[in-house]
Short mmCIF file of N, CA and C in Angstrom, two decimals:
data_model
loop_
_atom_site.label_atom_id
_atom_site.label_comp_id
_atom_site.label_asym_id
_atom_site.label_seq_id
_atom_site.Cartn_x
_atom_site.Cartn_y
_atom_site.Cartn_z
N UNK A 1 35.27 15.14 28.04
CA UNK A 1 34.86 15.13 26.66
C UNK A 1 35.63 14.04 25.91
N UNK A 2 34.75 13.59 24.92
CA UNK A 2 35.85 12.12 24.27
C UNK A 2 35.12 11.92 22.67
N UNK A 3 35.65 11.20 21.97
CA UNK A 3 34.62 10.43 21.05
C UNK A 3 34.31 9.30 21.19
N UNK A 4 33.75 8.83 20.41
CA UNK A 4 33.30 7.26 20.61
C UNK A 4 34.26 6.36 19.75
N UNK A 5 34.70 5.30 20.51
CA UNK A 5 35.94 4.29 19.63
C UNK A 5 35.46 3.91 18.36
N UNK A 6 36.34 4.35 16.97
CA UNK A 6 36.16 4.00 16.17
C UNK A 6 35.86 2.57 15.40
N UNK A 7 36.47 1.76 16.73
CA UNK A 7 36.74 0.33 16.03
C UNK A 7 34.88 -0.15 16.82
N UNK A 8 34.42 0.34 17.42
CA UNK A 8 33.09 -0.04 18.19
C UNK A 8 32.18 0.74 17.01
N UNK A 9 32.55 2.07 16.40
CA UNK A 9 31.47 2.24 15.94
C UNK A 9 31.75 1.03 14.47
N UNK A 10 32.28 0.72 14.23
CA UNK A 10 32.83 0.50 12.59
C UNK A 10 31.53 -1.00 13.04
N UNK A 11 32.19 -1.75 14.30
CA UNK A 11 31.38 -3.01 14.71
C UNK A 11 30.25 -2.77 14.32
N UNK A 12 29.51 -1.74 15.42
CA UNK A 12 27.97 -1.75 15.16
C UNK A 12 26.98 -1.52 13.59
N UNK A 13 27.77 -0.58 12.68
CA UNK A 13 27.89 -0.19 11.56
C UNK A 13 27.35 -1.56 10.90
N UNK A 14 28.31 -2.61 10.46
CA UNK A 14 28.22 -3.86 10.35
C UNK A 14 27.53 -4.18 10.72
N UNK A 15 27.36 -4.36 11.49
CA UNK A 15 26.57 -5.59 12.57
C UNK A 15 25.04 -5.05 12.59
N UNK A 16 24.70 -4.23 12.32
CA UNK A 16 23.51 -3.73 12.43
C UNK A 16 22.87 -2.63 11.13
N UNK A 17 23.83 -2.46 10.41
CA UNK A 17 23.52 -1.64 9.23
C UNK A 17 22.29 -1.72 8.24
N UNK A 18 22.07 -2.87 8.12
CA UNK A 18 20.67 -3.42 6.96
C UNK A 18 19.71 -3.58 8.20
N UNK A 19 19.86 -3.03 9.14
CA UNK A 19 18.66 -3.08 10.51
C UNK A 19 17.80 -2.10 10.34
N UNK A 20 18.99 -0.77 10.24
CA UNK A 20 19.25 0.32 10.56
C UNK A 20 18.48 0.94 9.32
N UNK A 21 19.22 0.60 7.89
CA UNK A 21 18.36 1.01 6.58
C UNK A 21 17.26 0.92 7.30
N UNK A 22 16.62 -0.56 7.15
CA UNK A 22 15.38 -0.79 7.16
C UNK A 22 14.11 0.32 8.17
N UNK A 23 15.09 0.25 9.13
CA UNK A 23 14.14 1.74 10.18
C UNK A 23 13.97 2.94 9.34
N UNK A 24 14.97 3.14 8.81
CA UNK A 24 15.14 4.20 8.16
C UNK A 24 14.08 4.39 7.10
N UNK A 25 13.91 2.77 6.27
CA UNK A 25 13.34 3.18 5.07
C UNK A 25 11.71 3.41 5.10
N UNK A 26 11.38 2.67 6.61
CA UNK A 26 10.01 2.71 7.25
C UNK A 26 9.62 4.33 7.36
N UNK A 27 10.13 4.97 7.62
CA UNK A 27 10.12 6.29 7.60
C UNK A 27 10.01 7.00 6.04
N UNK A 28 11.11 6.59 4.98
CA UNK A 28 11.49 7.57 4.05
C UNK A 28 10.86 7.17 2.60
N UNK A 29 11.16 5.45 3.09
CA UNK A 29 10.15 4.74 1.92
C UNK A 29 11.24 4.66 0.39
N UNK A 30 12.40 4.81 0.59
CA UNK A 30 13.08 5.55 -0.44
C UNK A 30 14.79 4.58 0.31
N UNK A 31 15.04 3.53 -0.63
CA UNK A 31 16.10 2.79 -0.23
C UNK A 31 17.57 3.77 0.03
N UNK A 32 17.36 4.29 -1.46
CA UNK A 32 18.61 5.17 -0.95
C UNK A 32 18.54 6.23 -0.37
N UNK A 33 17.36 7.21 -0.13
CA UNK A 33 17.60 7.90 1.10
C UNK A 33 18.03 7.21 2.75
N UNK A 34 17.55 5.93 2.63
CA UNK A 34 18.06 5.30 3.99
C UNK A 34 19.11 5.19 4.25
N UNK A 35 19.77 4.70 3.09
CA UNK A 35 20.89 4.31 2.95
C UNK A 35 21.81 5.86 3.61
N UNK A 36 21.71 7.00 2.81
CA UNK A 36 22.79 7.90 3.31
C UNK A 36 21.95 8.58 4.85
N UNK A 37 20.81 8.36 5.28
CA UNK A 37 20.45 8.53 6.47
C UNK A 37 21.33 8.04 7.60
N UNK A 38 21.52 6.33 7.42
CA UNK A 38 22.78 5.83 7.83
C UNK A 38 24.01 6.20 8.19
N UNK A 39 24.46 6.67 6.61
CA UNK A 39 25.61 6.76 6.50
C UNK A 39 26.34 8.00 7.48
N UNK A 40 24.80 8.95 7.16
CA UNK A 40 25.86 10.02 7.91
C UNK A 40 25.45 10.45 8.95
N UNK A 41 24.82 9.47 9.71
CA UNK A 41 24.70 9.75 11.33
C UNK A 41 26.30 8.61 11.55
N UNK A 42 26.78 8.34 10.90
CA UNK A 42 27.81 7.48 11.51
C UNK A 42 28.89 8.52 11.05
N UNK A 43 29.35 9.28 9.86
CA UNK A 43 30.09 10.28 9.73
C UNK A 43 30.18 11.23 10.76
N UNK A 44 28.66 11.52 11.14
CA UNK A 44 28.81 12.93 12.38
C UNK A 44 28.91 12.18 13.16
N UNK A 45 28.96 10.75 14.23
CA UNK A 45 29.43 9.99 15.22
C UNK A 45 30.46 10.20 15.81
N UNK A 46 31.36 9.86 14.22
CA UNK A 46 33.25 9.74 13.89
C UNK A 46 33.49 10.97 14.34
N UNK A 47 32.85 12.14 13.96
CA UNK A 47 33.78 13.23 14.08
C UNK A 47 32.81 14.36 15.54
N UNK A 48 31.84 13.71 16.01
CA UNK A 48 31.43 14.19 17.50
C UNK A 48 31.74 14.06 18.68
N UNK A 49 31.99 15.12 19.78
CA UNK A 49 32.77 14.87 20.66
C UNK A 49 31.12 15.41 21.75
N UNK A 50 31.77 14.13 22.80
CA UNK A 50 30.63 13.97 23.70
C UNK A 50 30.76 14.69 24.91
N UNK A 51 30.33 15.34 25.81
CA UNK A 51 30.20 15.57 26.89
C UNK A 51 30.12 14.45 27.86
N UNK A 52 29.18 13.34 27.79
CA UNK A 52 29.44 12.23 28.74
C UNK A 52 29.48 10.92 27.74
N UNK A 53 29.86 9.72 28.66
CA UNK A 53 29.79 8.90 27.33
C UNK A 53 28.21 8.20 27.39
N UNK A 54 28.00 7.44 25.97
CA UNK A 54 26.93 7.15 25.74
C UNK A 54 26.32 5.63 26.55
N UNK A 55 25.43 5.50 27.37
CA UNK A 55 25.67 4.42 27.78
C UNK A 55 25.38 3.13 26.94
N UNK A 56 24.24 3.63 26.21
CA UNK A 56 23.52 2.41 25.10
C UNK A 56 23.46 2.96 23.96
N UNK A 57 24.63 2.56 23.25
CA UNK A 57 25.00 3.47 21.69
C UNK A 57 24.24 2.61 20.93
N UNK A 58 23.32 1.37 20.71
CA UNK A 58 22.64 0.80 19.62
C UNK A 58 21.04 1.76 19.71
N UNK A 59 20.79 1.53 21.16
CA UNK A 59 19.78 2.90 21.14
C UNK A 59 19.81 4.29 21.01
N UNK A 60 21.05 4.84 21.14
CA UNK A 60 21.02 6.08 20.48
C UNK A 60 21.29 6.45 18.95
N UNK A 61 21.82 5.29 18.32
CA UNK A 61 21.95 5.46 16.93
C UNK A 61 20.40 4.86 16.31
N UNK A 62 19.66 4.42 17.13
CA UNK A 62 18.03 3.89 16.45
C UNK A 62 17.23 5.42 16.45
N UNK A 63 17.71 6.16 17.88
CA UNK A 63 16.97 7.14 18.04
C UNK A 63 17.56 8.29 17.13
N UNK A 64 18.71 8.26 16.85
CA UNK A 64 19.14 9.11 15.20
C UNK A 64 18.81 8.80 13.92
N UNK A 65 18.56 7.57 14.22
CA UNK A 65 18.09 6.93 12.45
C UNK A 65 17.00 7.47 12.28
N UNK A 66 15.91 7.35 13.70
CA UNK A 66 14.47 7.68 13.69
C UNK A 66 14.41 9.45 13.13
N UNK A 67 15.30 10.08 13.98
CA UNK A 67 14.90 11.76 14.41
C UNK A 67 15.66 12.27 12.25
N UNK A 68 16.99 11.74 12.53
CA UNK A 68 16.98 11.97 10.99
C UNK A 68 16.57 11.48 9.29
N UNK A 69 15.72 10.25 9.81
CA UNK A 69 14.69 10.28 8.81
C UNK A 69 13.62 11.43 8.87
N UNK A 70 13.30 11.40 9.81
CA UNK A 70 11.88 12.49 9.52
C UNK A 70 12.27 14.05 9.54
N UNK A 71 13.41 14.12 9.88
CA UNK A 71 14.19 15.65 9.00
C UNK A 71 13.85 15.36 7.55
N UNK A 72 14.46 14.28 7.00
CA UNK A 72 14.95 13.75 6.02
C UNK A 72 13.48 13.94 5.08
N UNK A 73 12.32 13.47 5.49
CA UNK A 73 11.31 13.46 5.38
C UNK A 73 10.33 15.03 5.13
N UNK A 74 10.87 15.67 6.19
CA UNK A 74 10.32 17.11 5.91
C UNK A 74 11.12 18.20 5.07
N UNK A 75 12.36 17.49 4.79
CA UNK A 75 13.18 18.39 4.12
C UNK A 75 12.48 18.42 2.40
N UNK A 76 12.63 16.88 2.25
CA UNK A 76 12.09 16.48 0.67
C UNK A 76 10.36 17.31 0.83
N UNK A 77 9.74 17.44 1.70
CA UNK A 77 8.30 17.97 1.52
C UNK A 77 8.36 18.82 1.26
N UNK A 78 8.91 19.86 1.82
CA UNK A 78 9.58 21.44 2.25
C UNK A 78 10.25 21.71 0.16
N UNK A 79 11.29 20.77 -0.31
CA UNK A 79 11.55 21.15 -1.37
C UNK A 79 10.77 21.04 -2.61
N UNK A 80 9.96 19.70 -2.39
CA UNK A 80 9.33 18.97 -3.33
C UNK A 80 8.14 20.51 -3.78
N UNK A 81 7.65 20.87 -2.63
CA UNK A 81 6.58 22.06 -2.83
C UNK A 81 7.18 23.41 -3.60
N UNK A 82 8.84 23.52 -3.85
CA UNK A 82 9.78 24.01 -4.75
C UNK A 82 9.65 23.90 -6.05
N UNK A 83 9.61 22.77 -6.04
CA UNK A 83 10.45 22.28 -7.71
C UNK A 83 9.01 22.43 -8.43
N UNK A 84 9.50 22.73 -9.96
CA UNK A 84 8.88 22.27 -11.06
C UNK A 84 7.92 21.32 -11.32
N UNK A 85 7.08 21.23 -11.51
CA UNK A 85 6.35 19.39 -11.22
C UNK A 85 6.27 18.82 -12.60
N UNK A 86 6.87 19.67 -13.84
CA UNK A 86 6.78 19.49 -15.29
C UNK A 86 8.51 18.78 -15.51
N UNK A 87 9.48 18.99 -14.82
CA UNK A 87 10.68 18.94 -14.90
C UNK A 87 10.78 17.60 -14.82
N UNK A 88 10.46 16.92 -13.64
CA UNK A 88 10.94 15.29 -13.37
C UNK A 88 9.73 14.61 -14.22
N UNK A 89 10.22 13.75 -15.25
CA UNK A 89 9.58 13.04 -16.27
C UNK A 89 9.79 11.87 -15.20
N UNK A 90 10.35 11.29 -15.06
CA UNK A 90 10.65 9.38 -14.08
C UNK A 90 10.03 9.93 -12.93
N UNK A 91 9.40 10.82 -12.27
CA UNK A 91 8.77 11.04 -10.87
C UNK A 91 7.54 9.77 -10.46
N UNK A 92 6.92 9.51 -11.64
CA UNK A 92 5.92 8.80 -11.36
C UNK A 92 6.28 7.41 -11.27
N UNK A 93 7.54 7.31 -12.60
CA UNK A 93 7.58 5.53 -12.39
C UNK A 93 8.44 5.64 -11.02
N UNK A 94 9.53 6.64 -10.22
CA UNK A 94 9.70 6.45 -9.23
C UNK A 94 9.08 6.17 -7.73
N UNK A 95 7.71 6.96 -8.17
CA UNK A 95 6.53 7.16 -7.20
C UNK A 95 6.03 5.20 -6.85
N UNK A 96 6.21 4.80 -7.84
CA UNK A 96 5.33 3.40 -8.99
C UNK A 96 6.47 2.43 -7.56
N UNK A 97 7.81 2.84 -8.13
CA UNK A 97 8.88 1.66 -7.59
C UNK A 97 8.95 2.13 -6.03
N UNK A 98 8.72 3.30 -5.16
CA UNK A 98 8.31 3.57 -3.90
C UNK A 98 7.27 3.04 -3.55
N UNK A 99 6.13 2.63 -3.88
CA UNK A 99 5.29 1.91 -3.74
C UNK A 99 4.92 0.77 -3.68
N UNK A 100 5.53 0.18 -4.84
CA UNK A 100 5.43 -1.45 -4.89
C UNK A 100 6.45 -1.51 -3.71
N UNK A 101 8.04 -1.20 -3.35
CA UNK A 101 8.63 -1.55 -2.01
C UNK A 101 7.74 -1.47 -0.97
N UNK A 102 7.39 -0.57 -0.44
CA UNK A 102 6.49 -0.35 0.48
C UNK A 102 5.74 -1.44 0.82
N UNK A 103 4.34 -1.60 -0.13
CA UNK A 103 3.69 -2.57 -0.59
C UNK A 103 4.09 -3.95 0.02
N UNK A 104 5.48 -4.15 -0.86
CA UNK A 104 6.54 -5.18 -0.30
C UNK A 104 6.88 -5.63 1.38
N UNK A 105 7.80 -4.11 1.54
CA UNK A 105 8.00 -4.67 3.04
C UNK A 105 6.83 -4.49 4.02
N UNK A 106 5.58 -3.79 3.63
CA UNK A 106 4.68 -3.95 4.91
C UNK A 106 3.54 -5.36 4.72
N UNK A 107 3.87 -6.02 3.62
CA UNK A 107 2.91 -7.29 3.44
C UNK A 107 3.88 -8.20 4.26
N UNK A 108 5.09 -8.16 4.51
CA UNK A 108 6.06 -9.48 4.97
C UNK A 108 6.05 -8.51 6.27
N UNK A 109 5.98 -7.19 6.70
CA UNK A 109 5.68 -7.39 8.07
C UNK A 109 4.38 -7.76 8.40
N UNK A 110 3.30 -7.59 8.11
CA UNK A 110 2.26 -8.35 8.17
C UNK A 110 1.76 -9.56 8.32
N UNK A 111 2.84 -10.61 7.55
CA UNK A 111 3.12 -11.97 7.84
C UNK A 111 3.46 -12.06 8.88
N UNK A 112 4.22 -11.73 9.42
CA UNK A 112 5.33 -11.66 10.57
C UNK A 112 4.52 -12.31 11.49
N UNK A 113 4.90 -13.46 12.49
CA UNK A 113 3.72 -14.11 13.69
C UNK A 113 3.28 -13.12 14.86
N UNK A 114 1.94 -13.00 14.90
CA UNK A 114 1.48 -12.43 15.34
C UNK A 114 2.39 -11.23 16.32
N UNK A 115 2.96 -11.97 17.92
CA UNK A 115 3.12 -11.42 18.54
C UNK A 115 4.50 -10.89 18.24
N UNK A 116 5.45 -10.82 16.93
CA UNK A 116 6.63 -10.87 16.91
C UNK A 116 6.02 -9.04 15.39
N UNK A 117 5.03 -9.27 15.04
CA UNK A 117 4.29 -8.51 14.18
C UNK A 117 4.00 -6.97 14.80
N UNK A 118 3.35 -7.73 16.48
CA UNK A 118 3.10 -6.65 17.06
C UNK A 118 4.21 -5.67 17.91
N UNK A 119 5.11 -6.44 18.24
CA UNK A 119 6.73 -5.95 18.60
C UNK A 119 7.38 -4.97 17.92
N UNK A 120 7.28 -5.63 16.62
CA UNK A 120 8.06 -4.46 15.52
C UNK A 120 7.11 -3.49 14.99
N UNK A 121 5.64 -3.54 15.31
CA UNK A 121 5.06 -2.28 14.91
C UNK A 121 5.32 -1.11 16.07
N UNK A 122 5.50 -1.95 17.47
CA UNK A 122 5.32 -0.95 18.85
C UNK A 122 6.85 -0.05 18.58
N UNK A 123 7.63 -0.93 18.45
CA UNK A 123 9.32 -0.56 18.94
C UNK A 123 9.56 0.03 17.42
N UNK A 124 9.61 -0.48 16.42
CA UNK A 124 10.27 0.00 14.73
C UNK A 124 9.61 1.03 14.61
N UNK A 125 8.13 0.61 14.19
CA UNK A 125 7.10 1.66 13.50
C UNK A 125 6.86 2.79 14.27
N UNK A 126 6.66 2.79 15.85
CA UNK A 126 6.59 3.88 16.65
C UNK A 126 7.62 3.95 17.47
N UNK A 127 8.17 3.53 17.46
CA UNK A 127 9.54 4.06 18.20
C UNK A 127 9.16 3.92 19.84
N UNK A 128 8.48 3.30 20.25
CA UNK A 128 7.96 3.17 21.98
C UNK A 128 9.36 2.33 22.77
N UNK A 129 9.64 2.51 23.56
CA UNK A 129 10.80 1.64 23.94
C UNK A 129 10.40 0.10 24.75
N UNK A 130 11.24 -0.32 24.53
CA UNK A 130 11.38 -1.62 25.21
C UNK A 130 10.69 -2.45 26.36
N UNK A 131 11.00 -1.55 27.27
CA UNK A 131 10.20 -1.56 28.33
C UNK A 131 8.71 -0.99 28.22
N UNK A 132 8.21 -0.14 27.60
CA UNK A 132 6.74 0.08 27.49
C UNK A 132 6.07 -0.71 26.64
N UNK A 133 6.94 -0.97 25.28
CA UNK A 133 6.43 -2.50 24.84
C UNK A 133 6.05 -3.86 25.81
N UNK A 134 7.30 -3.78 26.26
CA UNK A 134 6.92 -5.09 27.29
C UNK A 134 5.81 -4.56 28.43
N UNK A 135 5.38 -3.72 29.16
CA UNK A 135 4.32 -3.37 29.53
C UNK A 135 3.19 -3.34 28.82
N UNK A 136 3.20 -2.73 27.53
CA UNK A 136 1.33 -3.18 27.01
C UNK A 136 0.82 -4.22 26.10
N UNK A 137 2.44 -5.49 26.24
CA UNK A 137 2.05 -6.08 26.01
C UNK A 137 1.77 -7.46 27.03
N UNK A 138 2.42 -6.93 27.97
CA UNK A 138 2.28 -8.45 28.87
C UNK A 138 3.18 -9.35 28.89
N UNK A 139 4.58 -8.59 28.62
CA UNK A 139 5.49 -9.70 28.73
C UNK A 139 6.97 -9.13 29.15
N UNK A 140 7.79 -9.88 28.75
CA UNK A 140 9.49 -9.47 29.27
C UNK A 140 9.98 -8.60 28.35
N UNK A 141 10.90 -7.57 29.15
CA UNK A 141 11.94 -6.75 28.29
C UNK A 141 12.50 -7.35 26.92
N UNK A 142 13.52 -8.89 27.80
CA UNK A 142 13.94 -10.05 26.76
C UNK A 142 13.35 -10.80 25.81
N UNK A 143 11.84 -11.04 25.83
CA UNK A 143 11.28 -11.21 25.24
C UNK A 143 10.64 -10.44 23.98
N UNK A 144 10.75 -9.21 24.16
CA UNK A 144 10.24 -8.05 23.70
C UNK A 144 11.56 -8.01 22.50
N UNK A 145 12.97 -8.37 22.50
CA UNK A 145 13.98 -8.08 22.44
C UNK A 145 14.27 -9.70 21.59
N UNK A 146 13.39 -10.64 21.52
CA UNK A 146 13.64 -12.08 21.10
C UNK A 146 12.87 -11.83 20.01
N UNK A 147 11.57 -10.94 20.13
CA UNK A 147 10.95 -10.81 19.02
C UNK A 147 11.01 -9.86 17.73
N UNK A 148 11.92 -9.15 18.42
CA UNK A 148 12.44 -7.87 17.44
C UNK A 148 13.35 -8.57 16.38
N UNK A 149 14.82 -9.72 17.51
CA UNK A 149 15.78 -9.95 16.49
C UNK A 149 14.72 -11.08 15.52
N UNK A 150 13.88 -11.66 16.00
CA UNK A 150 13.15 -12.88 15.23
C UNK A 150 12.42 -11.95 13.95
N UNK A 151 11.74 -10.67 14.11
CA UNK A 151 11.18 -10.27 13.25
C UNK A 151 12.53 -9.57 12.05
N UNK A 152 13.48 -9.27 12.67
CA UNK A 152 14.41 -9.05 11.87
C UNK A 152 14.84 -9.79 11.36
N UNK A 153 15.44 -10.78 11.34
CA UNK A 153 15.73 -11.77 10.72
C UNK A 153 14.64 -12.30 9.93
N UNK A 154 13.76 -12.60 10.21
CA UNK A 154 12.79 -12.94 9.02
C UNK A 154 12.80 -12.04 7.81
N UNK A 155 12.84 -10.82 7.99
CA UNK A 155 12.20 -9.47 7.19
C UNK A 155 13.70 -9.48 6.33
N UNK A 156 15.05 -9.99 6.50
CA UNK A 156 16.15 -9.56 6.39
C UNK A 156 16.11 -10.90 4.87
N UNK A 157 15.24 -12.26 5.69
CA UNK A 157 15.61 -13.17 5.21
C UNK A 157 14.36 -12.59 3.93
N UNK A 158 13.67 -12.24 3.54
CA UNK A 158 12.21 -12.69 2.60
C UNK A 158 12.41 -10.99 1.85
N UNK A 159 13.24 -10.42 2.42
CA UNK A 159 13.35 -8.80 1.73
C UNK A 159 14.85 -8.99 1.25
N UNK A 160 15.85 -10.39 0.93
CA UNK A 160 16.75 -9.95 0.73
C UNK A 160 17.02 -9.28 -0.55
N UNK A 161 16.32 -10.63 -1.50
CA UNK A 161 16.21 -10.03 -3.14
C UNK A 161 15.18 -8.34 -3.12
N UNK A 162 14.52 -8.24 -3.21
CA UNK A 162 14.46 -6.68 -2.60
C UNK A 162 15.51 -5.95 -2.63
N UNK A 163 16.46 -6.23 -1.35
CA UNK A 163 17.41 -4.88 -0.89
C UNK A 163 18.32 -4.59 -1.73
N UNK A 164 18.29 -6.25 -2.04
CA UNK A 164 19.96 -6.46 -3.01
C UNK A 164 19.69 -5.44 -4.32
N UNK A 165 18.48 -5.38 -5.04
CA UNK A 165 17.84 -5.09 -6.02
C UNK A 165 18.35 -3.82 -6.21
N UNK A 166 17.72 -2.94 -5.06
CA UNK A 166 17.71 -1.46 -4.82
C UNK A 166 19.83 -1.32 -5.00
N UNK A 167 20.30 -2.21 -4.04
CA UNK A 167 21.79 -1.66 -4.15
C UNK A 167 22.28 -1.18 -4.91
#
């Protein structure tokens, strides 16, 4: 039993964090729900103790971003069918500014070149892995993996004013 090195998770954190939103927000649609989606799969990381160690911790923290957005997702449905619907006056212009983002980041993935378009819908949007991407599409693991960081980086570069916005 062990945890995972703090100074590795703190790396990936960094190094991959505005990746990570972004999966997140594909799901929640809602900047700052991504944002603490993030945050606290890396809190319960810090303080989880493993039975074996992890072999590919960037894929298991994609596959937590994924599984706890759509908690995240059914939780707000689950309450929303709760609340008052007379109470939240800003619901709509919030509804308004969830939308136009949206709007936003799925027109610049849309741009995105073709086969680098279809990468991040297989692997981001559905969560298919790597290797089955590169199977239906006809090409390499690495390649599959050239087009992800290329679509990221684009989306990182043309959504920055965007993200910054939301901060």
């Amino acid at each position: 039993m062990g945890m995972i090195n703090a100074l590795v998770l703190e790396e990936m954190f960094l190094k991959h964090y505005q990746e990570w939103c972004l999966l997140s927000f594909s799901y929640v649609g809602n900047i700052d729900d991504s944002k603490d989606v993030v945050q606290n799969i890396f809190i319960k990381l810090l303080q989880k103790e493993f039975d074996a160690p992890i072999i590919d911790l960037k894929k298991y923290i994609n596959t937590c971003v994924r599984n706890e957005s759509l908690k995240r997702i059914e939780k707000r449905q689950k309450t929303f069918s709760l609340k008052n619907y007379t109470t939240e006056v800003s619901s709509y212009e919030n509804e308004l500014i969830r939308s136009e983002i949206s709007d936003t980041l799925f027109r610049h993935i849309d741009a995105l070149p073709d086969h680098s378009k279809k990468v991040f819908k297989l692997c981001v949007l559905e969560g298919i892995k790597y290797e089955s991407a590169a199977e239906i599409m006809g090409i390499t693991v690495n390649t599959v993996k050239y087009h992800l960081k290329k679509s990221f980086k684009l989306l990182r570069l043309n959504l920055k004013d965007v993200y910054l916005w939301f901060l």
